[in-house]
Coordinates of C-alpha atoms and ligand atoms in Angstrom, one line a residue:
X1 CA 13.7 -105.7 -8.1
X2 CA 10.4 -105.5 -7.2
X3 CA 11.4 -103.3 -4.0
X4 CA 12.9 -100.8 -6.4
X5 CA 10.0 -100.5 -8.2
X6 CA 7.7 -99.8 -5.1
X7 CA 10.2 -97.2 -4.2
X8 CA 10.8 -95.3 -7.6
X9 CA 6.8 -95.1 -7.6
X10 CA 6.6 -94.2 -3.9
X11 CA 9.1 -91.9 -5.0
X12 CA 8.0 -90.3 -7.8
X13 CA 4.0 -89.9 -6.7
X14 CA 5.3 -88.1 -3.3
X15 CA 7.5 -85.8 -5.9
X16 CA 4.6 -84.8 -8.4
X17 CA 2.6 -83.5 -5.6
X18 CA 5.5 -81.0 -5.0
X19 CA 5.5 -79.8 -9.2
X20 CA 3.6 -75.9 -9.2
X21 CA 4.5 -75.8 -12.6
X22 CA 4.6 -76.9 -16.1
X23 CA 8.1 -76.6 -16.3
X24 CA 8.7 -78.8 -12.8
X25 CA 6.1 -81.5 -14.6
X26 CA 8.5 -81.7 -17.4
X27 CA 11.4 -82.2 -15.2
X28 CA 9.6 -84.6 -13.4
X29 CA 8.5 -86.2 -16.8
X30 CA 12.3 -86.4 -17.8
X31 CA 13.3 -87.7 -14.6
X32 CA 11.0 -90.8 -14.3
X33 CA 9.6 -91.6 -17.7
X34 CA 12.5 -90.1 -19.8
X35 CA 14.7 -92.4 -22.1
X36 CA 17.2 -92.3 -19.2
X37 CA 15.1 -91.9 -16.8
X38 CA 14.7 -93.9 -13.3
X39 CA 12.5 -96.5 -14.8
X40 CA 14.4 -97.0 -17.8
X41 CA 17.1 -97.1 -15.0
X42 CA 15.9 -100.6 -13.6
X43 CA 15.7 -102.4 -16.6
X44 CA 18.9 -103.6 -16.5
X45 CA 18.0 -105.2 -13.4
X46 CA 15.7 -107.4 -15.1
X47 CA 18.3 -110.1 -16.6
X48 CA 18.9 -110.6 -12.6
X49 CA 15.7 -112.2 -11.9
X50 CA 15.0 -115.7 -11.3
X51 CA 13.4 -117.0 -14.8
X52 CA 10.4 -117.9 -12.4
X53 CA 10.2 -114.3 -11.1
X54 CA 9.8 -112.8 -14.3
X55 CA 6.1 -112.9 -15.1
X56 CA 5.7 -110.8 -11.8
X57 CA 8.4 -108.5 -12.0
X58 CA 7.5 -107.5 -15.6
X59 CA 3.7 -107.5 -14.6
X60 CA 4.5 -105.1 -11.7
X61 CA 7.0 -103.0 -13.9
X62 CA 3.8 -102.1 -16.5
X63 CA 1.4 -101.4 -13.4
X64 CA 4.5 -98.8 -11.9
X65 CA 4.9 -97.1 -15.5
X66 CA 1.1 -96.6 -16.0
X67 CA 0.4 -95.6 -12.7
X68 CA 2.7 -92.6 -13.3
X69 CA 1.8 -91.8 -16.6
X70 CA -1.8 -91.2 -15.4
X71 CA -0.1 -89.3 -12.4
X72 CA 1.2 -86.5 -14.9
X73 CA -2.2 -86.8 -16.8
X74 CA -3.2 -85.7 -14.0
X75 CA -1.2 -83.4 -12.6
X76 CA -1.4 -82.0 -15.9
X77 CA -4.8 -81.3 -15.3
X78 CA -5.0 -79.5 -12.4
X79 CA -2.4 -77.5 -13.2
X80 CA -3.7 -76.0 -16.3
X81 CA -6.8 -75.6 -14.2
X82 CA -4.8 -73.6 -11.3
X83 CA -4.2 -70.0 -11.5
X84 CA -0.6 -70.4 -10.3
X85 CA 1.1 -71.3 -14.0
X86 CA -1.2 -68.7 -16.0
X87 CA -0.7 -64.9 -16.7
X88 CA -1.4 -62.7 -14.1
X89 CA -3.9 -60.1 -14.9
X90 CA -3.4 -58.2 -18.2
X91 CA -3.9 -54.8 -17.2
X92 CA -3.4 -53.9 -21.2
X93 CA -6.3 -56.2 -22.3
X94 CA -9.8 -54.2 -23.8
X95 CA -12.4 -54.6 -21.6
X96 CA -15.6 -55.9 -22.1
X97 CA -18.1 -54.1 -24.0
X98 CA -20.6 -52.3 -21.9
X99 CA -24.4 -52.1 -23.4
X100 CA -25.1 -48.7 -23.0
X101 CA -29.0 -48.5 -23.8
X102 CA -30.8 -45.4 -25.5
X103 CA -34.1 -43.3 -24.6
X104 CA -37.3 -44.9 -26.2
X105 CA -38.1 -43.5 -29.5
X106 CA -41.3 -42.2 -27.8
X107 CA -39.0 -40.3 -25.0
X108 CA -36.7 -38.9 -27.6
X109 CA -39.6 -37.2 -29.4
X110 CA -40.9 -36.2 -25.9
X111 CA -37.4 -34.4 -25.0
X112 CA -37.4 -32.7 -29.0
X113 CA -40.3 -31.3 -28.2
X114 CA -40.4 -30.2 -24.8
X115 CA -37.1 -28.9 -25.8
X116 CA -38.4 -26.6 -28.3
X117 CA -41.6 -25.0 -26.4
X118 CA -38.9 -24.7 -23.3
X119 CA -36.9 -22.0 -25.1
X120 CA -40.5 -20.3 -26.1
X121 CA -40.9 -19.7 -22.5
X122 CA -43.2 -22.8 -21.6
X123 CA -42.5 -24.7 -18.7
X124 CA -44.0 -28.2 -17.8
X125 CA -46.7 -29.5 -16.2
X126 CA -47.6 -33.2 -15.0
X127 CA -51.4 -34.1 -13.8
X128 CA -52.4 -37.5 -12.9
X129 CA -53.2 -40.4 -15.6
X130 CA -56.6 -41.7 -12.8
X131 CA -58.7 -38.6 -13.4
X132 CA -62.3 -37.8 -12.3
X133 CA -64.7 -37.0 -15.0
X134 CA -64.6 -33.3 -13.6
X135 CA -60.9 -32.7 -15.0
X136 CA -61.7 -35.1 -17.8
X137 CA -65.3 -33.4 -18.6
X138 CA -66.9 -31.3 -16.9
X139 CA -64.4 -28.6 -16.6
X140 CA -63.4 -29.1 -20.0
X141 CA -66.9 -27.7 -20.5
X142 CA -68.1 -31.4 -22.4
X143 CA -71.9 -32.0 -21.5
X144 CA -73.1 -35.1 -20.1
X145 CA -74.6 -36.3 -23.4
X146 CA -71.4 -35.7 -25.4
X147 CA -70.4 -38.5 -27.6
X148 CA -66.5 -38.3 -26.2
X149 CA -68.3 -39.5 -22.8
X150 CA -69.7 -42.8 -24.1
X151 CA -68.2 -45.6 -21.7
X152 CA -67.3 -47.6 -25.1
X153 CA -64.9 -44.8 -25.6
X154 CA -63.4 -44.4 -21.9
X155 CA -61.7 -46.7 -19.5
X156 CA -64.3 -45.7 -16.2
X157 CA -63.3 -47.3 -13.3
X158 CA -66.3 -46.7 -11.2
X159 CA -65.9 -44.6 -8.3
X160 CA -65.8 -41.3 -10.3
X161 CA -62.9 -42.6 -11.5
X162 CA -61.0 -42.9 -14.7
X163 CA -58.3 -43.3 -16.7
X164 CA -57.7 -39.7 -18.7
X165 CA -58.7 -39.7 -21.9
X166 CA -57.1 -36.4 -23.3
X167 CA -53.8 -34.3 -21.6
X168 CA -56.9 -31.8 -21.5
X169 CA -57.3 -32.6 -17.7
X170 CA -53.9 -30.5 -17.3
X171 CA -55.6 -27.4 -18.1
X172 CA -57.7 -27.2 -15.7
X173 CA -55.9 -28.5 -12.9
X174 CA -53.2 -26.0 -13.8
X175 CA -55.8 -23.5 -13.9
X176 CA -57.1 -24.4 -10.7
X177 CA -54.0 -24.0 -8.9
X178 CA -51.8 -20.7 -10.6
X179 CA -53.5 -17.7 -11.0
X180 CA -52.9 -16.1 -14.5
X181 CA -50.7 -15.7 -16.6
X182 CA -50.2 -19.4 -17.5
X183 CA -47.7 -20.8 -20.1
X184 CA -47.4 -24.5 -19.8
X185 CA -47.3 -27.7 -21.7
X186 CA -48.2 -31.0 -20.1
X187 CA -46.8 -33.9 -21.9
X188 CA -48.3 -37.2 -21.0
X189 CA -50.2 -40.7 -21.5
X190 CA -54.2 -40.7 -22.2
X191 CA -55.7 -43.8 -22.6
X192 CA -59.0 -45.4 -24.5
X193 CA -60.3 -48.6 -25.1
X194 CA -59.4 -48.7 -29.2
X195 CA -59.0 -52.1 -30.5
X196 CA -55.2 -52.4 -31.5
X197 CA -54.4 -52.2 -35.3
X198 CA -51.8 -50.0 -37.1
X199 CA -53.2 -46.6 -36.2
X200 CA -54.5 -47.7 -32.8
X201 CA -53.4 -48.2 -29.3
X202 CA -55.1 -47.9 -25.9
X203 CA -52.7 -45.7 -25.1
X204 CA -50.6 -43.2 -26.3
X205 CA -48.9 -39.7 -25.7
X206 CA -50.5 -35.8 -26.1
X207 CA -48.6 -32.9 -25.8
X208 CA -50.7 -30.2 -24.7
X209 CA -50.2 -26.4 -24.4
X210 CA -52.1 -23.6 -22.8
X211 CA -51.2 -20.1 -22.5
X212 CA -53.5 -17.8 -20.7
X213 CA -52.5 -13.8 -20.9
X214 CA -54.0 -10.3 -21.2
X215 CA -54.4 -10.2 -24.8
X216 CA -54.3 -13.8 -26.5
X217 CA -55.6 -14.2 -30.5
X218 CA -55.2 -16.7 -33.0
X219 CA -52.5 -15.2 -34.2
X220 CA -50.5 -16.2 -30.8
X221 CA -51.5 -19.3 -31.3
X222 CA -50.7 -19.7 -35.0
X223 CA -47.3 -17.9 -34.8
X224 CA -46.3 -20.1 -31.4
X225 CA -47.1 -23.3 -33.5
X226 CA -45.7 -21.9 -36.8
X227 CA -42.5 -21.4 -34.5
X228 CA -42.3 -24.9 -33.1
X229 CA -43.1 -26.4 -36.3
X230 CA -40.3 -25.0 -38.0
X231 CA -37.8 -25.6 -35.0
X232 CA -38.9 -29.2 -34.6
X233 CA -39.5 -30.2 -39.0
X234 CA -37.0 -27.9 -40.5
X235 CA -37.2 -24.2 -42.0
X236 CA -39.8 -25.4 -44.6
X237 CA -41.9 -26.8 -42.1
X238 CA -45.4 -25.1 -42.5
X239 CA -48.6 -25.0 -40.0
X240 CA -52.5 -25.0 -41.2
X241 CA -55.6 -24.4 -39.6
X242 CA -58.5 -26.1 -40.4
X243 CA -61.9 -24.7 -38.8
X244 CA -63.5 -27.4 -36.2
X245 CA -65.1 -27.8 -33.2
X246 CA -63.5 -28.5 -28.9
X247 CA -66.5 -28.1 -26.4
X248 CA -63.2 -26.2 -24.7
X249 CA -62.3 -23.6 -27.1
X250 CA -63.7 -21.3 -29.7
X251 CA -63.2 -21.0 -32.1
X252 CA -61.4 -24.2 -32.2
X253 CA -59.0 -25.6 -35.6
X254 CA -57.5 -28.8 -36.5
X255 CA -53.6 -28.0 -36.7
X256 CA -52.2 -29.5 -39.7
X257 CA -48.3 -29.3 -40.2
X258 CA -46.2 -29.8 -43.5
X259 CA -43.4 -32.1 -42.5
X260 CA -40.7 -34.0 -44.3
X261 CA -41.7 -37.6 -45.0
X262 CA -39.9 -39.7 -46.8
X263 CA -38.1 -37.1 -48.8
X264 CA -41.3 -34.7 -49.7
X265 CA -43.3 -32.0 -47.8
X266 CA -46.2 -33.2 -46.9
X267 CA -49.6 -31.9 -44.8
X268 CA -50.4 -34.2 -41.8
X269 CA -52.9 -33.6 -39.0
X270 CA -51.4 -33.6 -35.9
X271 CA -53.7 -32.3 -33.4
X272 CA -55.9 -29.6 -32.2
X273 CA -56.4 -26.4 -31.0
X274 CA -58.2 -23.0 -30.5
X275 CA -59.1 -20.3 -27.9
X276 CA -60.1 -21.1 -24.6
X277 CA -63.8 -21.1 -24.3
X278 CA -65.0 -18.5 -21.7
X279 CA -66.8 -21.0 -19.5
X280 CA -64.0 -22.9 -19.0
X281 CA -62.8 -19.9 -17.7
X282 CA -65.7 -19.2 -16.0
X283 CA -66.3 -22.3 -14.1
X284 CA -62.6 -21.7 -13.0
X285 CA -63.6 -18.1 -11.5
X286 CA -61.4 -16.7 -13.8
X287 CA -62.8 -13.2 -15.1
X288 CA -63.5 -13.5 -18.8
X289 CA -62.9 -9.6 -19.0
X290 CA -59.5 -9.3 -17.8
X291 CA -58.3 -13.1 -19.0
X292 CA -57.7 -14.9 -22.6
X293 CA -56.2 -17.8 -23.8
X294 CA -55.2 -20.5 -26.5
X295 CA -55.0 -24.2 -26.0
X296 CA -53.1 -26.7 -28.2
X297 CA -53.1 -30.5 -28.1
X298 CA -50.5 -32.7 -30.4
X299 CA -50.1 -36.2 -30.8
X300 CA -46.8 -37.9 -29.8
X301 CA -46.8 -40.9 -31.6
X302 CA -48.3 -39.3 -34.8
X303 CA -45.1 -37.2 -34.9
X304 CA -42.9 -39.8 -34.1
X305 CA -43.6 -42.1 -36.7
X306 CA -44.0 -39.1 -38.8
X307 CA -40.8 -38.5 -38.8
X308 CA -39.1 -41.8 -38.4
X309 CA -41.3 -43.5 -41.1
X310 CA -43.0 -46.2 -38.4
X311 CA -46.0 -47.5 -40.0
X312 CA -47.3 -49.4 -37.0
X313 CA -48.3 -47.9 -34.0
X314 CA -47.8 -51.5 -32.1
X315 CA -44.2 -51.6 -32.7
X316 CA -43.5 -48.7 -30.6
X317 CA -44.7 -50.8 -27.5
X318 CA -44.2 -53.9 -27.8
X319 CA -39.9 -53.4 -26.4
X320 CA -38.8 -55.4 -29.7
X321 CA -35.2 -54.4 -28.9
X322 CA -34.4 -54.9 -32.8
X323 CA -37.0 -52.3 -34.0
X324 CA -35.8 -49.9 -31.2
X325 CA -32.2 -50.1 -31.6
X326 CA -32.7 -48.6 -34.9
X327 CA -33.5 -45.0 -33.4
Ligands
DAH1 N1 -57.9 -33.0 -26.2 C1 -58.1 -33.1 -27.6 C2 -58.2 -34.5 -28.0 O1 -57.7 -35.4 -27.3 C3 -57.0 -32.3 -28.3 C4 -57.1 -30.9 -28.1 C5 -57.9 -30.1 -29.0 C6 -56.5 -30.2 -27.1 C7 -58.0 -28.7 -28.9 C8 -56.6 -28.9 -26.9 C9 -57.3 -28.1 -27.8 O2 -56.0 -28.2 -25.9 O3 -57.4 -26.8 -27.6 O4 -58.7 -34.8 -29.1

């Protein structure tokens, strides 16, 4: 008795290392542990053994019947784990999702309006965001003592070196390297030391445009805003000039435009302009005679959250992915 249970487990452990599948495990299952299976097979054998015997036999007969019930635990297992009793691939299965991302609100107002001033004829120009306070100042035709140079106001990095304050700086190196006529904008970063609050950042966007022709008035420079205003806004879209004051043009005006905002037309101020003052052009050795010019300079983020309705300028940078999936 006790040799037939060795073999039926020797048997039956070699066996269930040969099952690949479920099905074979079930086999297996029926052949060894089934109701007339091989170990309800030697039961019958029991009344044969010596009454002393039987403590042993029956003690050996539970160790062979759990040690293959944990062998198809097992196997069981391992082979729900495998590959080999799964699905191959389903080719008909969706795939996964893929993320696809989106420009930055701040790029998407970029593109709008480099779009617009594009089919006006305007191409782009870059400059560089380290300036010296020649491009930043000097050229620009801003005096030493001018407020816009105090160092509370700038980010000076010794060295005649600084971070640009205004898109300004794209003038003149423009200038510097085209002869006339010019008709660029220069979109960009400027940067300043402002604390950070609501209205406030140390830095932000301009979009600047110069134009420099034969015969330039204020009326070019109206009509070319008046044009991208109602491109960019809508058809009611309206443009305003307010009298002011550039150390780079004259006469200068603040450039007000009437823009949709939350469901009415409103007036906002969205940058400056004016004609380009003739020592800017003279410092550039271009001959104030023959040469004129208008120069316009528009905030980026003032229009963007114009016309999305952000009220803090800190949400724009602070790559919140819930605030910038909304645009
Ligand atoms: N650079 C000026 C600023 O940052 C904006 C500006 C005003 C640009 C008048 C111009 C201009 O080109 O003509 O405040």
């Amino acid at each position: 008795m006790l040799s037939k249970l060795d073999k039926l487990q020797d048997d039956a452990i070699v066996e269930i290392g040969t099952v690949d599948s479920i099905n074979g495990l079930e086999t297996w299952r029926v052949t060894y542990l089934g109701s007339k299976g091989r170990l309800k097979g030697v039961m019958p054998f029991m009344k044969d053994v010596p009454k002393e015997e039987k403590p042993a036999v029956g003690k050996r007969l539970n160790e062979v019947k759990n040690a293959l019930e944990s062998a198809f635990d097992t196997r069981k297992g391992e082979l729900a784990r495998s590959t080999s009793d799964r699905h191959p691939m389903d080719v008909t299965e969706p795939g996964k999702d893929v993320a696809l991302g989106r420009r930055h609100i701040i790029t998407k107002t970029i593109d709008g309006i480099t779009e617009v001033f594009s089919r006006m004829g305007f191409s782009v120009a870059y400059g560089p965001e380290v300036e010296d306070e020649h491009h930043n100042f000097n050229a620009l035709n801003i005096p030493y003592d001018h407020p816009a140079r105090d160092p509370i106001d700038n980010f000076f990095m010794g060295n005649d070196r600084m971070l640009r304050s205004q898109t300004s700086t794209v003038q003149i190196r423009v200038m510097e390297s085209t002869p006339p006529p010019i008709k660029i904008i220069a979109v960009g970063r400027v940067y300043r030391p402002d604390t950070h609050d609501a209205t406030h950042f140390s830095m932000f966007h301009q979009c600047e445009g110069l134009l420099v022709a034969p015969k330039v008035s204020m009326v070019d420079l109206k009509t070319t805003l008046f044009q991208f205003a109602k491109s960019y806004f809508g058809e009611e879209a309206e443009v305003r000039f307010r009298p002011s004051f550039f150390p780079f043009t004259e006469p200068s005006a603040e450039v007000d435009m009437k823009m949709k905002i939350k469901g009415t037309w409103q007036w906002v101020e969205i940058g400056g302009c004016g004609l380009v003052d003739p020592n800017v052009f003279e410092q550039l050795g271009y001959d104030n005679e023959k040469w004129q010019g208008f120069a316009f300079g528009l905030g980026i983020e003032r229009v963007a959250m114009l016309k999305y309705g952000i009220q803090d300028i800190r949400w724009l940078f602070e790559n919140d992915a819930r605030f910038l999936r909304q645009f």
